[in-house]
Coordinates of C-alpha atoms and ligand atoms in Angstrom, one line a residue:
X1 CA 0.0 0.0 0.0
X2 CA 1.3 3.5 -0.8
X3 CA 1.7 6.2 1.7
X4 CA 0.4 9.8 1.8
X5 CA 1.3 12.8 3.9
X6 CA -1.4 14.4 6.0
X7 CA -0.5 18.0 7.0
X8 CA -2.4 20.2 9.4
X9 CA -1.2 23.6 8.3
X10 CA -0.9 27.0 9.8
X11 CA 2.0 26.3 12.3
X12 CA 5.0 28.6 12.0
X13 CA 8.2 26.5 11.8
X14 CA 10.6 27.4 14.6
X15 CA 13.9 25.9 16.0
X16 CA 16.9 24.3 14.3
X17 CA 17.6 21.2 12.2
X18 CA 20.7 19.6 10.5
X19 CA 20.7 19.3 6.8
X20 CA 21.8 15.9 5.3
X21 CA 24.0 15.0 2.3
X22 CA 23.3 16.0 -1.2
X23 CA 21.2 13.7 -3.3
X24 CA 22.6 14.9 -6.7
X25 CA 26.2 14.5 -5.5
X26 CA 25.5 11.1 -3.9
X27 CA 23.9 9.5 -7.0
X28 CA 27.0 10.5 -9.1
X29 CA 29.7 9.7 -6.5
X30 CA 28.5 6.1 -5.9
X31 CA 28.7 5.1 -9.6
X32 CA 32.1 6.9 -9.7
X33 CA 33.3 4.5 -7.0
X34 CA 33.6 1.9 -9.8
X35 CA 36.8 3.7 -10.9
X36 CA 38.5 3.0 -7.6
X37 CA 39.1 -0.8 -8.2
X38 CA 39.3 -0.9 -4.4
X39 CA 37.4 0.1 -1.3
X40 CA 35.7 3.5 -0.8
X41 CA 33.9 4.6 2.3
X42 CA 31.4 7.3 1.5
X43 CA 29.8 9.2 4.4
X44 CA 26.9 11.7 4.8
X45 CA 24.8 10.0 2.2
X46 CA 21.1 10.9 2.4
X47 CA 18.9 7.9 3.4
X48 CA 16.7 8.1 0.3
X49 CA 15.3 5.7 -2.3
X50 CA 17.7 6.9 -5.1
X51 CA 20.8 6.1 -3.1
X52 CA 19.5 2.6 -2.4
X53 CA 18.7 2.0 -6.1
X54 CA 22.3 3.1 -7.1
X55 CA 23.7 0.8 -4.4
X56 CA 21.6 -2.1 -5.8
X57 CA 22.9 -1.5 -9.3
X58 CA 26.5 -1.5 -8.0
X59 CA 25.8 -4.9 -6.4
X60 CA 24.4 -6.2 -9.6
X61 CA 27.7 -5.3 -11.3
X62 CA 29.5 -7.3 -8.7
X63 CA 30.5 -4.7 -6.1
X64 CA 30.4 -5.6 -2.4
X65 CA 28.6 -3.0 -0.3
X66 CA 27.8 -2.4 3.4
X67 CA 25.3 0.3 4.2
X68 CA 24.7 1.5 7.8
X69 CA 21.7 3.5 8.6
X70 CA 23.6 6.7 9.5
X71 CA 24.3 7.2 5.8
X72 CA 27.7 5.6 5.4
X73 CA 28.3 3.2 2.5
X74 CA 31.4 1.0 2.2
X75 CA 31.8 -0.2 -1.4
X76 CA 34.5 -2.6 -2.8
X77 CA 34.7 -2.5 -6.5
X78 CA 37.9 -4.6 -6.8
X79 CA 36.1 -7.5 -8.4
X80 CA 33.5 -6.0 -10.7
X81 CA 32.3 -8.7 -13.0
X82 CA 30.1 -6.9 -15.4
X83 CA 30.0 -3.7 -17.5
X84 CA 26.3 -4.0 -18.2
X85 CA 23.8 -2.3 -15.9
X86 CA 20.7 -3.2 -17.8
X87 CA 18.2 -4.0 -15.1
X88 CA 14.8 -2.3 -14.5
X89 CA 16.5 -0.4 -11.7
X90 CA 18.2 1.9 -14.2
X91 CA 14.8 3.1 -15.4
X92 CA 13.8 4.3 -11.9
X93 CA 16.1 7.3 -11.8
X94 CA 18.0 9.7 -14.1
X95 CA 21.4 9.2 -12.4
X96 CA 21.7 5.6 -13.6
X97 CA 23.3 7.1 -16.8
X98 CA 26.5 7.9 -14.7
X99 CA 27.3 4.1 -14.9
X100 CA 28.0 4.6 -18.6
X101 CA 30.8 7.2 -18.0
X102 CA 32.3 5.2 -15.2
X103 CA 32.1 1.7 -16.8
X104 CA 33.4 3.1 -20.1
X105 CA 36.4 4.5 -18.4
X106 CA 37.1 1.3 -16.5
X107 CA 36.3 -1.4 -19.0
X108 CA 36.3 0.4 -22.4
X109 CA 32.7 -0.5 -22.8
X110 CA 29.4 0.0 -21.0
X111 CA 25.7 -0.7 -21.4
X112 CA 22.8 0.5 -19.3
X113 CA 19.0 0.7 -19.7
X114 CA 17.9 4.2 -20.7
X115 CA 17.5 6.3 -17.5
X116 CA 14.2 7.4 -15.9
X117 CA 13.9 10.4 -13.7
X118 CA 11.3 13.2 -13.1
X119 CA 9.0 14.0 -16.0
X120 CA 9.9 17.7 -16.2
X121 CA 10.8 17.8 -19.9
X122 CA 12.3 15.8 -22.7
X123 CA 15.7 15.5 -21.0
X124 CA 17.8 14.2 -24.0
X125 CA 21.3 12.9 -23.5
X126 CA 22.8 14.2 -26.7
X127 CA 25.5 16.2 -24.9
X128 CA 26.6 13.1 -23.0
X129 CA 26.9 11.2 -26.2
X130 CA 28.7 14.1 -27.9
X131 CA 31.4 14.1 -25.2
X132 CA 31.9 10.3 -25.3
X133 CA 32.0 10.2 -29.1
X134 CA 34.5 13.2 -29.2
X135 CA 36.8 11.0 -27.0
X136 CA 36.6 8.2 -29.5
X137 CA 33.7 6.0 -28.2
X138 CA 31.1 4.4 -30.4
X139 CA 27.7 5.0 -28.9
X140 CA 24.3 3.5 -29.8
X141 CA 20.9 4.0 -28.3
X142 CA 18.5 1.2 -29.3
X143 CA 16.1 -1.3 -27.8
X144 CA 15.9 0.9 -24.7
X145 CA 19.6 0.7 -24.0
X146 CA 22.6 3.0 -24.2
X147 CA 25.8 1.2 -25.3
X148 CA 29.2 2.8 -25.5
X149 CA 32.4 1.1 -26.5
X150 CA 36.0 2.2 -26.9
X151 CA 38.1 -1.0 -27.3
X152 CA 41.3 1.0 -27.8
X153 CA 40.5 3.4 -24.9
X154 CA 39.5 7.0 -25.0
X155 CA 41.6 9.9 -26.2
X156 CA 41.5 13.3 -24.4
X157 CA 40.2 16.3 -26.5
X158 CA 38.4 19.6 -26.3
X159 CA 34.7 19.3 -25.9
X160 CA 32.5 22.4 -26.4
X161 CA 29.1 21.9 -24.6
X162 CA 26.2 23.2 -26.7
X163 CA 24.4 24.1 -23.4
X164 CA 25.2 23.8 -19.7
X165 CA 24.4 20.3 -18.5
X166 CA 25.1 19.0 -15.0
X167 CA 24.7 15.4 -16.0
X168 CA 26.8 15.6 -19.2
X169 CA 29.6 17.5 -17.4
X170 CA 29.8 14.8 -14.8
X171 CA 29.5 11.9 -17.2
X172 CA 32.2 13.3 -19.5
X173 CA 34.5 13.9 -16.4
X174 CA 33.9 10.2 -15.4
X175 CA 34.8 8.9 -18.8
X176 CA 37.9 11.1 -19.1
X177 CA 39.8 10.0 -15.9
X178 CA 41.7 7.3 -17.8
X179 CA 41.6 8.9 -21.3
X180 CA 45.0 9.3 -23.0
X181 CA 46.0 13.0 -22.6
X182 CA 43.9 16.0 -21.6
X183 CA 40.1 16.4 -21.9
X184 CA 38.9 19.9 -21.7
X185 CA 35.1 20.5 -21.1
X186 CA 34.2 24.1 -22.1
X187 CA 30.9 25.6 -21.0
X188 CA 30.9 23.0 -18.1
X189 CA 28.2 23.1 -15.3
X190 CA 29.4 24.6 -12.0
X191 CA 26.8 23.2 -9.6
X192 CA 28.1 22.3 -6.1
X193 CA 27.5 18.6 -6.8
X194 CA 29.7 18.8 -10.0
X195 CA 32.5 20.1 -7.8
X196 CA 31.8 17.4 -5.2
X197 CA 32.1 14.6 -7.8
X198 CA 35.4 16.2 -9.0
X199 CA 36.7 16.3 -5.4
X200 CA 35.8 12.6 -4.9
X201 CA 37.7 11.7 -8.1
X202 CA 40.7 13.8 -6.9
X203 CA 40.6 11.8 -3.7
X204 CA 40.9 8.6 -5.7
X205 CA 44.0 10.0 -7.5
X206 CA 42.4 11.6 -10.6
X207 CA 43.9 14.8 -12.2
X208 CA 41.2 17.4 -12.5
X209 CA 41.5 21.2 -12.6
X210 CA 38.8 23.9 -12.9
X211 CA 35.8 22.1 -11.4
X212 CA 33.4 24.9 -10.4
X213 CA 34.4 27.0 -13.3
X214 CA 33.1 26.7 -16.9
X215 CA 36.3 25.1 -18.1
X216 CA 37.3 21.7 -16.5
X217 CA 40.5 20.0 -17.5
X218 CA 41.0 16.2 -16.8
X219 CA 44.4 14.6 -17.4
X220 CA 44.1 10.9 -17.8
X221 CA 45.9 8.6 -15.3
X222 CA 46.4 4.8 -15.5
X223 CA 44.6 3.8 -12.3
X224 CA 42.6 5.2 -9.4
X225 CA 42.5 3.9 -5.8
X226 CA 39.9 3.7 -3.0
X227 CA 39.4 6.6 -0.6
X228 CA 37.2 7.9 2.3
X229 CA 34.9 10.8 1.4
X230 CA 32.0 12.7 2.9
X231 CA 29.3 14.1 0.6
X232 CA 28.5 17.9 0.8
X233 CA 25.3 19.1 2.4
X234 CA 22.2 19.1 0.1
X235 CA 21.9 22.6 -1.5
X236 CA 18.3 21.8 -2.5
X237 CA 17.1 20.4 0.8
X238 CA 18.6 23.5 2.5
X239 CA 16.8 25.8 0.1
X240 CA 13.5 23.9 0.5
X241 CA 13.6 24.2 4.3
X242 CA 14.5 27.9 4.0
X243 CA 11.5 28.4 1.8
X244 CA 9.3 26.4 4.2
X245 CA 10.5 28.6 7.1
X246 CA 9.6 31.8 5.2
X247 CA 6.3 30.4 4.0
X248 CA 5.1 29.6 7.5
X249 CA 6.3 33.0 8.8
X250 CA 8.7 31.0 11.1
X251 CA 12.2 31.4 12.5
X252 CA 14.4 28.4 11.6
X253 CA 18.2 27.8 11.8
X254 CA 19.7 25.2 9.4
X255 CA 23.0 23.6 10.5
X256 CA 25.6 21.7 8.5
X257 CA 25.1 23.8 5.4
X258 CA 27.4 25.7 2.9
X259 CA 25.7 29.1 2.8
X260 CA 27.3 30.3 -0.4
X261 CA 25.6 27.4 -2.3
X262 CA 22.3 29.2 -1.5
X263 CA 23.4 32.7 -2.5
X264 CA 20.9 33.0 -5.3
X265 CA 18.0 32.0 -3.1
X266 CA 19.2 34.1 -0.2
X267 CA 19.3 37.1 -2.5
X268 CA 15.7 36.5 -3.6
X269 CA 14.5 36.0 0.0
X270 CA 16.1 39.3 1.0
X271 CA 14.3 41.0 -1.9
X272 CA 11.0 39.5 -0.6
X273 CA 11.7 41.1 2.8
X274 CA 12.7 37.8 4.5
X275 CA 15.5 38.0 7.1
X276 CA 18.4 35.7 6.3
X277 CA 21.4 35.5 8.6
X278 CA 24.4 33.3 7.6
X279 CA 27.3 31.9 9.6
X280 CA 30.2 29.6 8.6
X281 CA 28.0 26.5 8.4
X282 CA 24.4 27.6 9.3
X283 CA 21.7 29.8 7.8
X284 CA 18.9 31.4 9.9
X285 CA 15.6 32.4 8.1
X286 CA 12.9 34.3 9.7
X287 CA 10.1 36.5 8.6
X288 CA 7.0 38.3 10.1
X289 CA 4.7 39.6 7.3
X290 CA 3.8 38.4 3.8
X291 CA 6.7 38.3 1.4
X292 CA 6.9 41.0 -1.3
X293 CA 6.5 39.9 -4.9
X294 CA 9.7 39.3 -6.9
X295 CA 10.8 38.1 -10.4
X296 CA 12.7 34.8 -10.6
X297 CA 14.4 33.2 -13.6
X298 CA 15.9 29.8 -13.2
X299 CA 19.5 29.5 -14.5
X300 CA 22.5 27.2 -14.2
X301 CA 24.6 27.7 -11.0
X302 CA 25.3 30.2 -9.6
X303 CA 21.9 31.4 -10.9
X304 CA 18.6 30.6 -9.2
X305 CA 18.3 26.7 -9.1
X306 CA 15.5 25.2 -11.1
X307 CA 15.1 22.6 -8.3
X308 CA 13.9 25.4 -6.0
X309 CA 11.5 27.0 -8.5
X310 CA 8.6 24.9 -7.5
X311 CA 8.8 25.5 -3.7
X312 CA 9.5 29.2 -4.4
X313 CA 6.3 29.4 -6.5
X314 CA 4.3 28.3 -3.5
X315 CA 6.0 30.8 -1.2
X316 CA 5.1 33.6 -3.6
X317 CA 1.5 32.4 -4.0
X318 CA 0.7 34.4 -0.8
X319 CA 3.1 37.3 -1.5
X320 CA 1.9 40.9 -1.7
X321 CA 1.6 41.7 -5.4
X322 CA 2.3 39.7 -8.6
X323 CA 5.5 37.7 -9.1
X324 CA 6.9 36.5 -12.4
X325 CA 8.7 33.1 -12.5
X326 CA 10.5 32.0 -15.6
X327 CA 11.5 28.4 -15.8
X328 CA 14.4 28.5 -18.4
X329 CA 15.9 25.0 -17.8
X330 CA 13.1 22.5 -18.2
X331 CA 10.1 22.6 -20.5
X332 CA 7.5 21.1 -18.1
X333 CA 8.3 22.1 -14.6
X334 CA 5.0 23.9 -13.7
X335 CA 2.8 20.8 -13.0
X336 CA 2.7 21.7 -9.3
X337 CA 0.7 24.8 -10.2
X338 CA -2.3 22.8 -11.2
X339 CA -2.3 21.3 -7.8
X340 CA -1.8 24.5 -5.7
X341 CA -4.6 26.2 -7.7
X342 CA -6.8 23.7 -6.0
X343 CA -5.6 25.2 -2.7
X344 CA -6.6 28.8 -3.8
X345 CA -3.4 29.9 -5.6
X346 CA -4.0 32.5 -8.4
X347 CA -1.4 31.7 -11.1
X348 CA -1.5 32.0 -14.8
X349 CA 1.0 30.2 -17.1
X350 CA 2.2 31.4 -20.4
X351 CA 4.7 28.9 -21.9
X352 CA 7.9 29.3 -19.7
X353 CA 6.5 32.1 -17.5
X354 CA 4.1 31.8 -14.5
X355 CA 2.6 35.0 -13.1
X356 CA 1.7 34.4 -9.5
X357 CA -0.9 36.8 -8.1
X358 CA -0.5 36.8 -4.3
X359 CA -3.6 35.7 -2.4
X360 CA -4.0 36.2 1.4
X361 CA -3.9 32.4 2.2
X362 CA -4.1 28.9 0.8
X363 CA -6.6 26.3 2.1
X364 CA -5.9 22.6 2.5
X365 CA -7.3 19.9 0.3
X366 CA -6.2 16.7 -1.4
X367 CA -3.4 17.0 -3.9
X368 CA -0.9 14.7 -5.7
X369 CA 2.9 15.0 -6.3
X370 CA 3.8 14.7 -10.0
X371 CA 7.6 14.8 -9.5
X372 CA 10.2 15.1 -6.7
X373 CA 10.3 18.9 -6.3
X374 CA 6.6 19.3 -7.1
X375 CA 6.1 17.1 -4.1
X376 CA 8.3 19.3 -2.0
X377 CA 6.3 22.3 -3.2
X378 CA 3.1 20.7 -2.0
X379 CA 4.6 20.1 1.4
X380 CA 5.3 23.8 1.7
X381 CA 1.8 24.6 0.5
X382 CA 0.3 22.2 3.1
X383 CA 2.5 23.7 5.9
X384 CA 1.3 27.2 5.1
X385 CA -2.4 26.5 4.3
X386 CA -5.3 26.8 6.6
X387 CA -6.8 23.3 7.4
X388 CA -5.7 19.9 6.4
X389 CA -3.8 18.9 3.2
X390 CA -3.4 15.3 1.9
X391 CA -0.5 14.7 -0.5
X392 CA -0.6 11.6 -2.6
X393 CA 2.2 10.0 -4.7
X394 CA 4.8 10.8 -2.0
X395 CA 7.0 8.1 -3.4
X396 CA 8.5 10.9 -5.5
X397 CA 9.3 12.9 -2.3
X398 CA 11.0 9.8 -0.7
X399 CA 13.3 9.6 -3.7
X400 CA 15.1 12.9 -2.7
X401 CA 14.3 14.0 0.8
X402 CA 15.8 12.2 3.8
X403 CA 13.0 11.8 6.5
X404 CA 11.5 15.2 5.6
X405 CA 8.5 14.7 7.9
X406 CA 10.7 14.1 10.9
X407 CA 12.8 17.2 10.2
X408 CA 9.6 19.3 9.8
X409 CA 7.9 17.9 12.9
X410 CA 11.0 18.7 14.9
X411 CA 10.4 22.3 13.8
X412 CA 6.8 22.3 15.0
X413 CA 5.0 21.2 11.9
X414 CA 2.1 18.7 12.1
X415 CA 2.8 16.2 9.2
X416 CA 2.2 12.5 9.4
X417 CA 2.8 9.6 7.0
X418 CA -0.4 7.5 6.6
X419 CA -1.2 4.4 4.5
X420 CA -3.6 5.3 1.7
X421 CA -7.0 3.7 1.6
X422 CA -7.4 1.2 -1.2
X423 CA -10.0 3.2 -3.1
X424 CA -7.8 6.4 -3.0
X425 CA -5.3 4.8 -5.4
X426 CA -7.6 5.0 -8.3
X427 CA -7.6 8.8 -8.2
X428 CA -3.9 9.3 -7.9
Ligands
EPZ501 C1 20.4 17.4 -12.9 O1 19.6 16.9 -13.9 C2 19.7 17.2 -11.6 N1 19.5 15.7 -11.4 C3 18.3 17.8 -11.7 O2 17.7 17.6 -10.4 C4 18.5 19.3 -11.9 O3 17.2 19.9 -12.0 C5 19.3 19.5 -13.2 O4 20.6 18.9 -13.0 C6 19.6 21.0 -13.4 O5 20.3 21.5 -12.3 C7 20.6 15.0 -10.9 O6 21.6 15.6 -10.7 C8 20.4 13.5 -10.8 P1 20.9 19.0 -17.0 P2 20.3 16.7 -15.4 O7 21.7 18.0 -17.9 O8 21.7 16.4 -15.3 C9 19.1 19.8 -21.3 C10 16.1 17.0 -8.9 O9 15.0 17.4 -8.7 N2 20.0 18.7 -21.8 O10 21.7 20.0 -16.3 O11 19.4 15.8 -16.2 C11 18.0 19.2 -20.4 O12 16.9 18.7 -21.1 C12 16.6 16.8 -10.3 O13 17.0 16.6 -8.0 C13 20.1 18.5 -23.1 O14 19.4 19.1 -24.0 O15 20.1 18.2 -15.9 C14 17.7 20.5 -19.6 O16 16.8 21.2 -20.3 C15 15.5 17.1 -11.3 N3 20.9 17.5 -23.6 C16 19.0 21.2 -19.5 O17 19.8 20.7 -20.5 C17 21.7 16.8 -22.7 O18 22.5 15.9 -23.2 C18 19.7 21.0 -18.1 O19 19.8 19.6 -17.9 C19 21.6 17.0 -21.3 C20 20.7 18.0 -20.9

């Protein structure tokens, strides 16, 4: 039976909570462990479904793993006995495509099932393929599988990305660690999790310069070794909790964070009239009145993160005035708006732009998550709404937020996880 969240809204969030490790770093670092040919101990992993799926794919490939429930995974990839990750598991998340880059570097060939992931747009992988082919791999996509082979190894070269892609930047970096010579990725993504993957590879003995800038240089080396590594705090979980604090007119301090990863959101919250105080590893968010309306345009890092657009839309749904939100990264990332309209939001959508006319309050009702961050947005809506909100399809939320209801209840929310009734399934 599926679960749903039941939220009794209207409680201001107050107090402090620790943020956990970054999902989008973890789901790339675990496949990268294939390159170690030894033992890696990876700490501060978020306890989420996506990490468990990646762990299971590693085991299918022959890795030995031990996972304790405080988020540490020990993985031994000495005796990997396959370069084919073709099980159904690959279709359950986008990040399964990182196995191609890692397996291609280690074995000179790789095959995975086509990736899944949130339905927020077409999400092609042409830039990944462009990078691998530029290094000399032969890539085919047929019968629902991606196959890449480079029997004579890969050769470093200059790769000019047609657009900024987090996944393609990471996947090309993974493939390049053993390439002959230097691979230069121009117009590389600069997200914190791209830098985290590069730092993990450096810990294993890779030669990488420029991660975090738009030009990354990877010099191929013959072998990498195991290492111990701790994943960075989750930029998007941090941002989601900051938005929830502001939306409930609360006063929340988030610990174990890297404040500068949130600079774009902090700047927008300050524009809204929200008070944000930052320390070395914490952020405090508090507010009294309704936020002011603002304009937001999602951009690659260090711009406003597309993964925070959906929760931010909900925050602005009760702002004073009309806000304008442009989603410039994905084509279909406004599905949450249909759901929060049922809660009283007044939002019009014109292609990539949503105009959010602030209303005094939202009211609780039954809604359903359509993707991971839409689910997070509905949690924010339920927390700030008058009355009770039921969120269905929370399997999406469990993919990317580590025990989110426990964190929120420790801040004074009233959110519970309940088994859905049999007949509810047919509607959601
Ligand atoms: C990563 O997805 C994240 N997922 C996404 O987070 C995040 O929204 C996205 O980066 C942008 O920050 C993971 O890290 C697992 P992209 P990714 O390649 O790598 C187009 C979440 O909620 N594109 O940077 O798939 C693409 O269609 C998830 O945690 C191509 O056209 O994103 C999109 O419009 C959702 N060709 C844009 O580029 C390609 O080959 C950015 O995509 C690759 C991408």
